[in-house]
Coordinates of C-alpha atoms in Angstrom, one line a residue:
Chain G
M146 CA 0.0 -0.1 0.0
K147 CA 1.7 3.1 -1.2
I148 CA 1.4 6.3 1.2
Y149 CA 0.6 9.3 -0.2
P150 CA 1.4 13.2 1.3
Y151 CA -1.9 14.5 0.6
K152 CA -5.5 13.8 0.3
R153 CA -7.0 11.1 -2.1
L154 CA -10.0 9.1 -3.4
N155 CA -9.6 6.0 -1.7
R156 CA -12.1 4.1 -4.2
P157 CA -10.4 2.8 -8.4
V158 CA -11.8 5.0 -11.2
A159 CA -14.0 2.3 -12.9
L160 CA -13.4 2.4 -17.0
R161 CA -15.2 0.7 -19.8
V162 CA -14.4 0.3 -23.4
T163 CA -17.6 1.3 -25.5
S164 CA -16.4 1.3 -29.1
V165 CA -13.2 0.0 -31.3
S166 CA -13.2 1.2 -34.7
L167 CA -9.9 0.8 -37.2
R168 CA -9.0 3.0 -39.7
L169 CA -7.1 1.1 -42.9
A170 CA -4.7 1.6 -45.1
D171 CA -7.1 3.0 -48.0
G172 CA -8.8 5.8 -45.3
T173 CA -11.6 3.9 -44.5
R174 CA -12.8 3.3 -41.3
D175 CA -14.4 -0.3 -39.9
Q176 CA -16.3 -0.3 -36.7
L177 CA -15.5 -3.5 -35.0
E178 CA -18.3 -5.4 -33.5
T179 CA -18.4 -5.6 -29.4
T180 CA -16.7 -9.0 -29.6
A181 CA -13.7 -6.9 -30.2
Y182 CA -13.5 -6.1 -26.7
S183 CA -14.5 -7.7 -22.9
T184 CA -15.5 -5.6 -19.9
Q185 CA -15.2 -9.0 -17.7
Q186 CA -11.8 -9.6 -19.0
Q187 CA -10.6 -5.8 -19.2
A188 CA -9.1 -6.7 -23.0
V189 CA -9.8 -5.4 -26.6
A190 CA -8.2 -7.5 -29.8
L191 CA -7.4 -5.4 -32.4
G192 CA -6.4 -8.4 -34.7
I193 CA -10.5 -9.7 -34.4
A194 CA -11.5 -8.3 -38.1
G195 CA -8.5 -10.1 -39.9
H196 CA -7.3 -7.1 -41.4
T197 CA -3.7 -6.8 -42.2
D198 CA -3.3 -3.4 -43.1
W199 CA -5.1 -1.3 -40.8
V200 CA -3.4 2.1 -40.0
S201 CA -4.5 3.2 -36.7
A202 CA -7.8 2.1 -33.5
T203 CA -9.8 4.7 -32.4
I204 CA -10.9 3.2 -28.6
G205 CA -13.9 4.9 -27.2
L206 CA -13.4 5.1 -23.7
S207 CA -16.1 5.8 -20.4
A208 CA -14.9 6.3 -16.7
T209 CA -17.0 6.8 -14.0
L210 CA -14.8 8.7 -11.4
P211 CA -15.1 7.3 -7.4
P212 CA -17.9 8.8 -4.7
G213 CA -16.8 12.1 -3.3
A214 CA -14.6 13.6 -6.6
N215 CA -17.2 16.2 -7.0
A216 CA -18.2 16.9 -3.9
Q217 CA -18.0 20.7 -2.6
D218 CA -15.4 20.6 0.1
A219 CA -13.2 18.5 -2.3
P220 CA -9.3 19.6 -1.1
W221 CA -8.8 19.3 -4.8
S222 CA -8.9 21.9 -7.6
D223 CA -8.5 21.3 -11.5
L224 CA -9.6 18.2 -11.8
C225 CA -9.0 16.6 -15.3
V226 CA -8.9 12.9 -16.5
L227 CA -6.4 11.3 -18.2
A228 CA -6.2 7.8 -20.3
V229 CA -2.6 6.5 -20.6
L230 CA -1.6 3.8 -23.0
T231 CA 1.8 2.2 -22.1
D232 CA 3.5 -0.2 -24.4
G233 CA 6.9 -1.9 -22.5
E234 CA 8.1 -3.0 -25.8
T235 CA 8.0 0.0 -27.6
N236 CA 8.4 2.2 -25.2
I237 CA 5.3 3.7 -26.1
R238 CA 3.0 6.3 -23.7
T239 CA 0.6 8.2 -24.8
S240 CA -2.0 10.1 -23.5
A241 CA -5.6 11.4 -24.0
E242 CA -7.7 13.4 -22.0
L243 CA -11.1 12.7 -21.4
T244 CA -14.4 15.3 -20.9
R245 CA -17.0 15.1 -18.3
D246 CA -20.1 14.1 -20.1
A247 CA -22.2 16.2 -17.3
P248 CA -21.5 19.5 -16.0
D249 CA -22.1 17.8 -12.0
G250 CA -22.1 14.5 -13.3
R251 CA -19.0 11.7 -12.7
D252 CA -18.9 10.0 -16.3
W253 CA -16.0 11.4 -18.4
S254 CA -15.4 9.9 -21.9
G255 CA -13.7 10.1 -25.2
S256 CA -11.2 8.1 -26.8
V257 CA -7.4 7.1 -27.6
E258 CA -5.6 6.4 -30.6
V259 CA -3.8 3.4 -31.0
L260 CA -1.3 3.3 -34.0
R261 CA -0.3 0.1 -35.6
D262 CA 3.2 1.3 -36.1
D263 CA 3.7 1.7 -32.4
H264 CA 3.0 -1.7 -30.7
L265 CA 3.8 -5.0 -31.5
G266 CA 2.0 -7.1 -29.2
R267 CA 0.1 -6.1 -26.0
A268 CA -0.8 -2.5 -24.7
S269 CA -2.1 -1.4 -21.2
L270 CA -4.6 1.2 -20.9
A271 CA -4.7 2.8 -17.6
V272 CA -6.9 6.0 -16.7
Y273 CA -5.9 8.7 -14.0
V274 CA -7.7 11.7 -12.2
V275 CA -5.5 14.4 -11.9
G276 CA -5.9 18.1 -9.8
T277 CA -4.3 20.2 -8.0
V278 CA -3.6 19.6 -4.6
D279 CA -2.6 22.1 -1.6
G280 CA -0.9 24.2 -4.8
V281 CA 0.7 21.3 -6.5
S282 CA -0.6 20.6 -9.6
G283 CA -0.2 17.4 -11.9
R284 CA -1.5 15.2 -8.3
S285 CA -2.7 11.8 -9.3
I286 CA -6.2 11.3 -6.8
A287 CA -7.4 7.9 -8.0
E288 CA -6.6 5.5 -10.8
T289 CA -8.2 2.2 -12.5
D290 CA -6.9 -0.3 -10.2
R291 CA -6.9 -2.7 -13.4
S292 CA -5.4 -1.5 -16.5
W293 CA -7.4 -2.8 -19.6
I294 CA -5.0 -4.9 -22.1
V295 CA -5.1 -3.7 -25.7
D296 CA -3.9 -6.8 -28.1
T297 CA -2.7 -5.4 -31.5
A298 CA -2.9 -9.0 -32.8
S299 CA -5.2 -11.0 -31.0
D300 CA -8.6 -12.1 -32.3
E301 CA -9.9 -12.7 -28.6
P302 CA -10.0 -10.3 -26.1
V303 CA -8.4 -12.3 -23.4
R304 CA -6.3 -11.0 -20.5
G305 CA -4.3 -14.1 -19.9
L306 CA -1.0 -15.0 -21.4
Q307 CA -1.8 -16.6 -24.9
L308 CA 0.7 -19.2 -25.8
E309 CA 1.2 -19.5 -29.7
V310 CA 1.3 -23.4 -31.1
Q311 CA 3.2 -23.8 -34.0
T312 CA 3.6 -27.0 -35.9
A313 CA 6.4 -28.5 -38.0
S314 CA 8.5 -31.3 -39.2
F315 CA 11.6 -30.8 -37.0
K316 CA 13.3 -33.3 -38.9
R317 CA 12.9 -31.5 -42.1
S318 CA 11.6 -27.7 -41.0
S319 CA 13.4 -24.8 -42.4
R320 CA 13.8 -23.5 -38.6
E321 CA 17.2 -26.1 -38.9
W322 CA 17.6 -25.3 -35.4
L323 CA 14.6 -28.1 -34.7
Q324 CA 16.5 -30.6 -36.2
A325 CA 18.3 -31.0 -32.9
Y326 CA 15.3 -31.9 -31.3
A327 CA 14.2 -33.9 -33.8
D328 CA 13.2 -37.1 -31.2
A329 CA 11.3 -35.1 -28.7
P330 CA 7.1 -34.8 -29.2
W331 CA 6.9 -30.7 -28.4
I332 CA 9.7 -28.1 -27.2
V333 CA 8.8 -25.3 -25.4
D334 CA 10.7 -21.6 -26.9
A335 CA 10.3 -19.1 -24.2
S336 CA 12.8 -16.9 -26.2
A337 CA 10.4 -15.8 -28.6
R338 CA 8.8 -12.5 -28.1
V339 CA 5.3 -14.6 -27.3
P340 CA 6.2 -18.1 -25.6
T341 CA 5.9 -20.7 -28.4
V342 CA 5.5 -24.5 -28.4
F343 CA 6.5 -26.0 -31.1
V344 CA 4.9 -29.8 -31.9
N345 CA 6.3 -32.1 -33.7
T346 CA 4.8 -33.1 -36.9
D347 CA 7.0 -35.8 -37.1
V348 CA 5.3 -37.7 -34.5
E349 CA 2.4 -39.7 -36.4
G350 CA -0.8 -38.7 -35.5
V351 CA -0.1 -35.7 -32.9
I352 CA -2.1 -33.1 -35.3
G353 CA -4.8 -35.1 -35.4
L354 CA -5.1 -35.7 -31.9
L355 CA -4.6 -32.0 -31.3
D356 CA -7.1 -31.0 -33.9
S357 CA -9.8 -33.3 -32.3
N358 CA -13.0 -32.0 -30.8
G359 CA -15.9 -33.2 -29.2
S360 CA -16.7 -35.1 -26.1
G361 CA -15.1 -38.4 -26.8
M362 CA -11.7 -40.0 -24.9
E363 CA -9.8 -38.7 -27.5
S364 CA -10.5 -35.0 -26.6
K365 CA -10.2 -35.5 -22.9
V366 CA -6.4 -36.6 -23.9
R367 CA -5.9 -34.0 -25.7
D368 CA -6.7 -31.6 -23.3
L369 CA -4.4 -33.6 -20.9
L370 CA -1.4 -33.4 -23.2
V371 CA -2.5 -29.4 -23.8
A372 CA -2.4 -29.4 -20.1
Q373 CA 1.1 -31.2 -20.0
M374 CA 2.4 -28.7 -22.6
A375 CA 1.2 -26.2 -20.9
T376 CA 3.1 -26.7 -17.4
D377 CA 5.9 -26.8 -19.4
V378 CA 5.5 -23.4 -20.7
W379 CA 4.7 -21.8 -17.8
T380 CA 7.6 -23.2 -16.1
A381 CA 9.8 -22.2 -19.1
V382 CA 8.7 -18.6 -18.9
F383 CA 9.0 -18.0 -15.5
H384 CA 12.7 -19.4 -15.5
G385 CA 13.1 -17.4 -18.5
A386 CA 11.6 -14.3 -16.9
I387 CA 13.4 -14.8 -13.4
G388 CA 17.0 -15.0 -15.2
D389 CA 16.6 -11.7 -17.5
L390 CA 15.9 -9.5 -14.7
E391 CA 16.9 -5.9 -14.3
V392 CA 18.2 -5.3 -11.1
E393 CA 18.0 -1.3 -10.0
P394 CA 20.5 0.1 -7.4
G395 CA 19.6 0.0 -4.1
A396 CA 16.1 -1.1 -4.8
G397 CA 15.9 -4.7 -5.8
P398 CA 14.6 -6.2 -9.1
V399 CA 12.0 -5.0 -11.0
F400 CA 9.2 -6.7 -12.6
P401 CA 10.1 -6.9 -16.5
T402 CA 7.6 -4.4 -18.7
D403 CA 6.5 -7.4 -21.5
W404 CA 4.6 -10.5 -20.7
Q405 CA 7.6 -11.6 -18.8
G406 CA 6.1 -9.3 -16.0
E407 CA 2.6 -10.5 -16.9
V408 CA 3.6 -14.2 -15.9
L409 CA 5.9 -13.2 -12.4
R410 CA 2.9 -11.3 -11.0
E411 CA 0.3 -14.5 -12.1
M412 CA 2.9 -17.0 -10.8
L413 CA 5.0 -15.4 -7.6
P414 CA 1.4 -15.6 -5.4
D415 CA 2.2 -19.5 -5.9
V416 CA 5.4 -19.6 -6.0
V417 CA 6.1 -17.6 -2.8
P418 CA 2.7 -17.4 -1.0
G419 CA 1.4 -14.9 1.7
V420 CA 3.4 -11.9 0.5
H421 CA 3.2 -8.9 -1.7
V422 CA 4.7 -9.5 -5.3
E423 CA 6.7 -7.4 -4.8
E424 CA 8.9 -8.7 -1.8
A425 CA 8.0 -12.0 -3.6
L426 CA 10.1 -11.2 -6.5
R427 CA 12.9 -10.2 -4.1
Q428 CA 12.7 -13.1 -2.4
V429 CA 12.8 -15.3 -5.1
H430 CA 15.9 -13.1 -7.0
R431 CA 17.8 -14.0 -3.6
R432 CA 17.3 -17.3 -3.7
R433 CA 18.2 -17.5 -7.6
T434 CA 21.3 -15.6 -7.1
G435 CA 22.3 -16.2 -3.5
D436 CA 23.6 -19.4 -1.8
S437 CA 21.0 -21.8 -1.2
G438 CA 17.1 -22.5 -1.6
W439 CA 16.7 -22.3 -5.4
V440 CA 16.7 -26.0 -5.4
E441 CA 14.2 -25.9 -2.5
L442 CA 11.7 -23.5 -4.9
Q443 CA 11.9 -25.8 -7.7
T444 CA 8.7 -27.4 -6.6
R445 CA 6.9 -24.8 -5.4
I446 CA 7.5 -23.1 -9.1
H447 CA 6.6 -26.5 -10.9
Y448 CA 3.6 -26.6 -8.5
A449 CA 2.5 -22.5 -9.7
A450 CA 2.7 -23.9 -13.6
V451 CA 0.9 -27.0 -13.2
R452 CA -2.2 -24.8 -11.2
R453 CA -1.9 -22.3 -14.0
A454 CA -2.2 -25.2 -16.7
D455 CA -5.2 -26.3 -15.2
A456 CA -3.6 -30.4 -15.3
T457 CA -5.6 -31.6 -12.0
K458 CA -8.8 -31.0 -14.6
A459 CA -7.6 -32.5 -17.2
L460 CA -6.3 -35.4 -15.4
A461 CA -9.6 -35.7 -13.7
H462 CA -11.5 -35.5 -16.5
V463 CA -9.7 -38.4 -18.2
I464 CA -9.3 -40.4 -15.6
R465 CA -13.5 -40.6 -15.4
S466 CA -13.5 -41.3 -18.9
L467 CA -11.6 -44.5 -18.7
E468 CA -13.8 -45.1 -15.5
Q469 CA -17.2 -45.2 -18.2
M470 CA -14.9 -46.4 -20.5
N471 CA -14.1 -50.1 -18.2
R472 CA -17.7 -49.7 -16.8
E473 CA -19.4 -50.2 -19.8
S474 CA -17.2 -52.7 -21.1
E475 CA -17.6 -54.6 -18.2
T476 CA -21.0 -54.8 -18.7
Chain T
M49 CA 40.9 -9.3 -32.3
I50 CA 38.2 -10.8 -34.7
T51 CA 37.5 -9.3 -38.0
Q52 CA 33.8 -9.3 -39.9
P53 CA 32.8 -13.4 -40.7
P54 CA 34.4 -14.9 -43.8
H55 CA 30.8 -14.4 -45.0
V56 CA 28.6 -11.7 -44.2
P57 CA 24.7 -11.4 -45.4
E58 CA 23.8 -9.0 -48.3
R59 CA 20.5 -8.3 -46.9
L60 CA 19.2 -8.3 -42.7
G61 CA 17.2 -10.8 -41.9
L62 CA 15.2 -12.0 -39.0
L63 CA 17.5 -14.7 -36.3
A64 CA 15.4 -15.9 -33.9
T65 CA 17.2 -16.1 -30.4
S66 CA 16.7 -19.9 -29.8
A67 CA 18.4 -20.2 -33.0
V68 CA 21.7 -18.1 -31.7
D69 CA 22.9 -20.3 -28.7
P70 CA 25.4 -22.3 -31.2
F71 CA 27.1 -19.5 -32.5
L72 CA 27.4 -17.8 -29.4
T73 CA 30.7 -20.0 -29.0
E74 CA 33.2 -19.1 -26.2
E75 CA 35.9 -18.2 -28.8
L76 CA 33.0 -15.4 -30.1
L77 CA 32.7 -13.9 -26.2
K78 CA 36.8 -14.1 -25.8
G79 CA 37.2 -12.2 -29.2
E80 CA 39.1 -15.0 -30.6
Q81 CA 37.5 -16.5 -33.7
V82 CA 34.0 -15.7 -35.1
H83 CA 31.6 -18.1 -36.7
G84 CA 31.9 -18.8 -40.5
G85 CA 28.7 -17.1 -41.3
I86 CA 27.5 -19.6 -43.8
D87 CA 25.8 -21.9 -41.3
L88 CA 24.3 -18.9 -39.4
A89 CA 22.9 -17.9 -42.6
K90 CA 20.6 -21.5 -42.7
V91 CA 18.6 -20.1 -39.4
V92 CA 17.5 -16.7 -40.9
E93 CA 14.0 -16.0 -41.7
P94 CA 14.6 -13.4 -44.7
L95 CA 12.7 -9.7 -44.9
H96 CA 10.9 -8.3 -47.4
E97 CA 12.8 -8.5 -50.7
D98 CA 12.1 -5.4 -52.0
D99 CA 12.5 -2.8 -49.0
A100 CA 15.7 -0.5 -49.5
R101 CA 15.9 -0.9 -45.7
W102 CA 17.7 -4.1 -45.4
W103 CA 21.0 -3.6 -47.3
V104 CA 23.5 -4.5 -44.7
E105 CA 26.3 -2.5 -46.5
P106 CA 25.5 0.7 -45.1
I107 CA 25.5 -0.8 -41.7
R108 CA 28.3 -2.6 -42.7
S109 CA 30.2 1.0 -43.7
L110 CA 28.9 2.9 -40.6
V111 CA 30.3 0.4 -38.1
E112 CA 33.9 0.1 -39.9
D113 CA 34.0 3.9 -39.8
A114 CA 33.0 4.0 -35.8
M115 CA 35.8 1.5 -35.5
F116 CA 38.5 3.5 -37.4
E117 CA 36.9 7.0 -35.8
F118 CA 37.6 5.8 -32.1
R119 CA 39.8 3.3 -31.9
E120 CA 41.4 5.2 -29.1
D121 CA 38.1 5.9 -27.2
R122 CA 35.6 3.1 -28.0
T123 CA 32.6 4.4 -25.7
R124 CA 32.6 8.1 -27.4
A125 CA 31.4 5.2 -30.8
D126 CA 28.0 5.2 -28.9
A127 CA 27.2 9.1 -29.6
W128 CA 27.8 8.8 -32.6
L129 CA 27.0 5.7 -34.2
A130 CA 23.5 6.1 -32.2
P131 CA 21.6 9.3 -34.4
R132 CA 23.8 7.2 -37.7
L133 CA 21.9 4.0 -37.4
H134 CA 19.0 5.4 -36.4
A135 CA 18.7 7.8 -39.5
T136 CA 19.9 4.5 -41.4
L137 CA 17.8 1.9 -40.4
R138 CA 14.7 4.0 -40.7
L139 CA 12.3 1.6 -38.4
T140 CA 9.3 2.1 -37.0
R141 CA 9.0 0.9 -33.3
R142 CA 6.9 -2.1 -33.9
E143 CA 9.6 -3.1 -36.3
A144 CA 12.4 -2.3 -34.1
A145 CA 10.5 -4.3 -31.1
D146 CA 11.7 -7.7 -33.2
K147 CA 15.1 -8.5 -31.1
R148 CA 15.6 -11.4 -34.0
L149 CA 16.4 -7.8 -36.4
W150 CA 19.3 -6.9 -33.8
N151 CA 20.1 -10.5 -33.5
H152 CA 20.6 -10.5 -36.8
I153 CA 22.7 -7.4 -36.9
A154 CA 25.0 -8.2 -34.2
L155 CA 25.8 -11.6 -34.9
A156 CA 25.6 -12.1 -38.5
V157 CA 26.4 -8.4 -39.9
A158 CA 28.7 -7.0 -37.4
P159 CA 30.0 -9.3 -34.3
D160 CA 33.3 -7.5 -34.9
Y161 CA 31.7 -4.3 -33.5
V162 CA 30.2 -5.6 -31.0
V163 CA 33.3 -7.2 -29.4
W164 CA 35.7 -3.8 -30.7
R165 CA 32.9 -2.1 -28.2
H166 CA 32.2 -4.2 -25.6
R167 CA 35.1 -6.2 -24.7
S168 CA 35.8 -5.9 -21.2
E169 CA 39.4 -4.6 -20.2
P170 CA 41.2 -7.3 -17.9
T171 CA 41.0 -6.3 -14.1
A172 CA 43.1 -8.0 -11.9
N173 CA 39.8 -9.9 -10.6
R174 CA 39.1 -11.0 -14.2
P175 CA 42.0 -11.0 -16.4
E176 CA 40.3 -12.6 -19.2
R177 CA 38.5 -10.2 -22.0
R178 CA 35.5 -11.1 -22.8
V179 CA 32.5 -10.0 -24.2
A180 CA 28.7 -10.4 -22.4
A181 CA 26.5 -12.7 -24.4
E182 CA 23.6 -9.8 -23.6
R183 CA 25.3 -7.7 -26.1
F184 CA 24.9 -10.2 -28.8
R185 CA 21.2 -10.9 -27.7
G186 CA 19.8 -9.2 -24.7
P187 CA 17.3 -6.9 -23.8
A188 CA 16.9 -3.7 -25.7
D189 CA 18.7 -1.6 -23.3
R190 CA 21.4 -3.8 -23.1
Q191 CA 22.0 -5.2 -26.9
C192 CA 25.0 -3.6 -28.8
F193 CA 22.7 -1.9 -31.5
S194 CA 18.8 -2.2 -30.2
R195 CA 20.1 0.1 -27.1
L196 CA 21.4 2.6 -29.5
W197 CA 18.3 2.7 -31.9
W198 CA 16.5 2.6 -29.0
A199 CA 18.2 6.0 -27.5
A200 CA 18.1 7.7 -30.5
E201 CA 14.3 6.8 -30.9
L202 CA 13.7 8.4 -27.4
F203 CA 16.0 11.2 -26.8
R204 CA 15.5 12.8 -30.6
N205 CA 13.4 16.1 -30.3
G206 CA 11.4 15.7 -33.7
P207 CA 14.1 15.2 -36.8
D208 CA 16.9 16.6 -34.3
Y209 CA 19.4 14.4 -33.5
E210 CA 21.1 16.5 -31.3
P211 CA 20.0 15.6 -28.0
V212 CA 20.8 11.9 -28.9
E213 CA 24.4 12.9 -28.7
A214 CA 24.1 14.7 -25.8
A215 CA 22.4 11.5 -24.5
C216 CA 24.7 9.2 -25.2
G217 CA 27.6 11.1 -24.2
N218 CA 26.8 9.7 -20.8
Q219 CA 26.9 5.8 -20.2
D220 CA 24.8 5.7 -17.4
L221 CA 22.1 8.5 -18.6
I222 CA 21.0 5.8 -21.6
H223 CA 22.1 2.9 -19.4
T224 CA 19.5 3.9 -16.6
V225 CA 16.9 5.3 -18.0
L226 CA 16.2 3.1 -21.0
R227 CA 15.4 0.1 -18.5
G228 CA 12.9 1.7 -16.8
G229 CA 10.2 4.2 -19.4
L230 CA 10.9 7.1 -17.9
V231 CA 11.9 8.5 -21.1
D232 CA 8.8 7.2 -22.8
H233 CA 7.0 10.9 -22.2
R234 CA 9.1 12.7 -24.6
P235 CA 9.3 16.3 -22.8
T236 CA 11.1 14.2 -19.5
A237 CA 13.6 12.5 -22.3
Q238 CA 14.1 16.3 -23.6
A239 CA 14.3 18.0 -20.2
L240 CA 17.0 15.6 -18.8
V241 CA 19.5 16.6 -21.8
R242 CA 18.9 20.0 -20.9
L243 CA 19.9 19.2 -17.2
L244 CA 22.7 17.3 -18.9
K245 CA 24.0 20.2 -21.6
S246 CA 23.9 22.9 -18.3
G247 CA 26.5 20.9 -16.1
K248 CA 23.5 20.7 -13.7
I249 CA 23.7 17.0 -13.9
T250 CA 27.4 15.1 -14.6
T251 CA 28.0 11.7 -12.8
G252 CA 26.7 8.5 -13.2
R253 CA 25.9 8.5 -9.6
D254 CA 23.9 12.3 -10.4
V255 CA 22.1 10.5 -13.1
V256 CA 21.0 7.7 -10.7
G257 CA 19.8 10.1 -8.1
L258 CA 17.8 12.1 -10.0
S259 CA 16.2 9.0 -11.7
V260 CA 15.0 7.8 -8.5
A261 CA 13.4 11.0 -7.3
I262 CA 12.0 11.6 -10.4
N263 CA 10.6 8.3 -10.4
A264 CA 9.6 8.6 -6.9
A265 CA 7.5 11.9 -7.4
G266 CA 6.2 10.3 -10.6
A267 CA 4.6 8.0 -8.6
T268 CA 1.9 10.5 -7.4
L269 CA 2.5 13.2 -10.2
I270 CA 1.1 13.0 -13.5
Y271 CA 4.0 15.1 -15.9
D272 CA 1.6 14.0 -19.0
V273 CA -0.6 17.1 -17.2
L274 CA 2.7 19.0 -15.6
A275 CA 4.4 18.7 -19.2
P276 CA 1.8 18.2 -21.9
D277 CA 3.2 16.9 -25.4
E278 CA 1.4 17.1 -28.8
R279 CA 0.8 13.7 -30.9
R280 CA 3.1 12.5 -33.3
D281 CA 1.6 12.3 -36.7
P282 CA 2.2 8.7 -38.3
V283 CA 2.6 10.0 -42.3
R284 CA 5.5 12.1 -41.1
L285 CA 7.4 8.5 -40.3
R286 CA 6.1 6.7 -43.0
D287 CA 7.1 9.2 -45.3
W288 CA 10.9 9.7 -44.1
I289 CA 10.6 5.4 -44.3
A290 CA 9.9 5.6 -47.8
E291 CA 12.5 7.8 -49.1
A292 CA 15.0 5.2 -47.4
E293 CA 14.3 4.2 -51.0
S294 CA 16.3 7.1 -52.3
A295 CA 18.3 8.5 -49.3
P296 CA 21.7 9.0 -50.2
P297 CA 24.5 7.5 -47.1
V298 CA 24.2 9.3 -43.8
E299 CA 26.4 11.9 -42.9
R300 CA 29.5 11.6 -41.3
Y301 CA 30.6 14.6 -40.1
E302 CA 27.6 16.6 -40.3
L303 CA 24.7 15.0 -38.0
P304 CA 22.2 13.2 -40.1
T305 CA 18.4 14.7 -39.8
G306 CA 15.3 12.7 -38.4
P307 CA 11.8 12.4 -39.7
D308 CA 10.3 15.2 -40.2
E309 CA 8.0 15.4 -37.0
D310 CA 6.9 18.0 -34.8
P311 CA 9.4 18.8 -31.5
V312 CA 8.6 18.9 -28.2
P313 CA 6.5 22.1 -27.3
E314 CA 9.3 23.8 -25.6
E315 CA 6.7 25.6 -22.9
S316 CA 6.7 21.7 -21.2
V317 CA 10.5 21.3 -21.3
A318 CA 10.8 24.0 -20.2
A319 CA 8.7 23.2 -17.3
L320 CA 9.8 19.8 -16.2
T321 CA 13.5 21.4 -16.3
S322 CA 13.2 23.8 -14.1
Y323 CA 11.2 20.9 -11.8
F324 CA 13.6 18.2 -12.2
A325 CA 16.3 20.7 -11.5
E326 CA 14.8 21.7 -8.4
L327 CA 14.2 17.7 -7.3
F328 CA 17.7 17.2 -7.8
E329 CA 18.6 19.9 -5.1
T330 CA 17.1 17.8 -2.5
A331 CA 17.4 14.2 -3.8
P332 CA 20.2 11.9 -1.9
V333 CA 22.6 11.2 -4.6
R334 CA 25.4 8.8 -3.2
G335 CA 29.1 10.2 -2.5
R336 CA 27.6 14.2 -2.6
K337 CA 27.5 15.5 0.9
S338 CA 24.3 17.7 1.8
G339 CA 25.3 21.1 1.4
D340 CA 27.4 20.8 -1.8

C-alpha cells in the first residue's frame, strides 16, 4: 500500500471500453463488433476483424469517477481525467484527456488512438484522475486499479497470456535449429516474443489428436496433452523471466515491462505465498542469485505451473472417462 | 581481435533468439574467433526483398567508420553511431521491437563491432577479456545495437538528433534511463538532456540519484499534465521511411536529419527542466555531501 502525502479518493476509477474502430490503409473505417472487447476480461483484441492493413485504432472510453470526486469541499481543484496508453516493448506512452459528460456528473468519456506502427503486441490502458492539491498541480488523486489490455494482434479479447502453438516437422523444418530436437514430441521456445510451443509433426497422429474436438476419449487425452504442454511453457517462461531480471541499484529487482512481467505477477503468489508480489520477486531473485534455496524453490515453481495449466482438471477428466469406458466394457 | 565473418549477408534478416546459442561460442565471446557465417545464414528468416532498408552494406560501412574513428576511445562511438544507425535503418517502433532483427545485426552483420565495443578491459580479478552474451542477444537496453537505436528514438527531438548525441555521451544516462520507461514521455527525455547540457547533472551517480527522485515523485505526479506533449503524426514517419529508397548514405561529419515530426513543445520542456532541477537539489545522491 502506497502512502500519499496528500488527500486522495480511496476507491478506484471504473473504466469501460465503449467502441473500437480501425482506420484502414485505404482511408476507410471499420467499426468493430462488440466482440472485439470484453468488459469482464478488460481486454481489447484489434486482430479480430482480420485486417492486416490497419493504420490506427480508435478506442472509445467511458470512465466513472469514485464518489466524492465532485464534492463541494474536496481538497482538489482543476480536475482532469487522463487515459494513458503504455507499451513496455515499444516504449510508448500516449495520453488523451477525457471530457466530463454532464456538468456535475462523475462520468467522463473520450477516446485513445492506437497506432499500429507503434506496437508489436500488447499495450496497457489506464485512467488517472489528476488535480491540484495543496497548491501542487498534476497530483494523481485516483486511478484504475487494473489496466485494460489492448492486444494489437489477437483475435480474441482475453486477458491471460496466450501461447502460440506452431506445428513443424522437426526433421525437415526450415528452422534448422529444430532438427536438434527431432526426437522430442514438442519443445517450448521461451525466448520468442510470446512463448511458443513447437509440436513435432514427425510424431504420427499428433496433429489429428490436437485438432480433435467433441466429447470422446480422444478430446480428453488432447486436453491432458495440452495441459502438459502448458505446464512446460509456464515453467520455462518463469525461469526465463526470472533469469533476465534487471536489478535497480538500491531498490532490488524490477518487474519486466513485457509479458514476462505478466507471467511473474501471475505465478509469484503461488511460488511465494502470503506476501506482496514485489516482496515475492525479491525473495525469488535472492534465492536464485544467493547461496541457497533455489533448488527447494523448484517444487513451488512446478506447483505454480501445474495450477496455471489446469493439469488436475485435465487429468481428472481423463480418469473419469477411462472409468466409464471400463464400466461399459464390463456390462 | 576478430574481424568480420568470412561470409556477411547482403541483406538483413530475422534471427530467432533460440537459434542464436550455437553461434555464441566461448571463442566469439572472448573475441578470438568468429563463426564462418554460412551456417548462420541457414537459420535466418528473410525480410521483404524489395525494401531498400534491409541492405547490409550501409550498416557495415557505418560500424567500420566508427571502429576507425574511435579506436582510441570506444565508448565515444555510441554518441556518433546512435543517430546514424537510426537514420540509416528507418524503422517503426513495431519493427524495432522485434529482437530477431538486432540478433541478426549483432551476430551475422557486425560481430566484430560488438566485440570491439563491449569486450571488457582486463582487471586484476578478471584478467580475461570477454563480451557479455547480452550484448549480442539481450534485452533492448543492453543489446549492442538496439540500445543505440532506442536511445536515438527516445531522445531525438523530432528530426533533431542533437539531444541524442548529448544523451549518449553519458553512459549512465542511457544505461539507467532506457530501462525504466521514464523517457517514454518525450518532454521528460528532453528535460534530462537539458540538465545534462547545462552541467547540472554530470556523473553517473547524479543520473541515478535524479532518476530515482523523478520516479518517486512520479508515483504521485502525472507528468503528462505538468508537461503535455503533442500527438505525433504517423504519416511523417511513414514518409521518412519511404524515402529510404532514394536517400544517400548518412552524413559522417554532420548530424543526419530524422523524421520530420514536430519537436516537443518548448513550454513543456522548460517546465520540467526547472522542476527536475529543483528535485535534484534535494535528491539524495550517493557520494554527494549535503550542502554541496
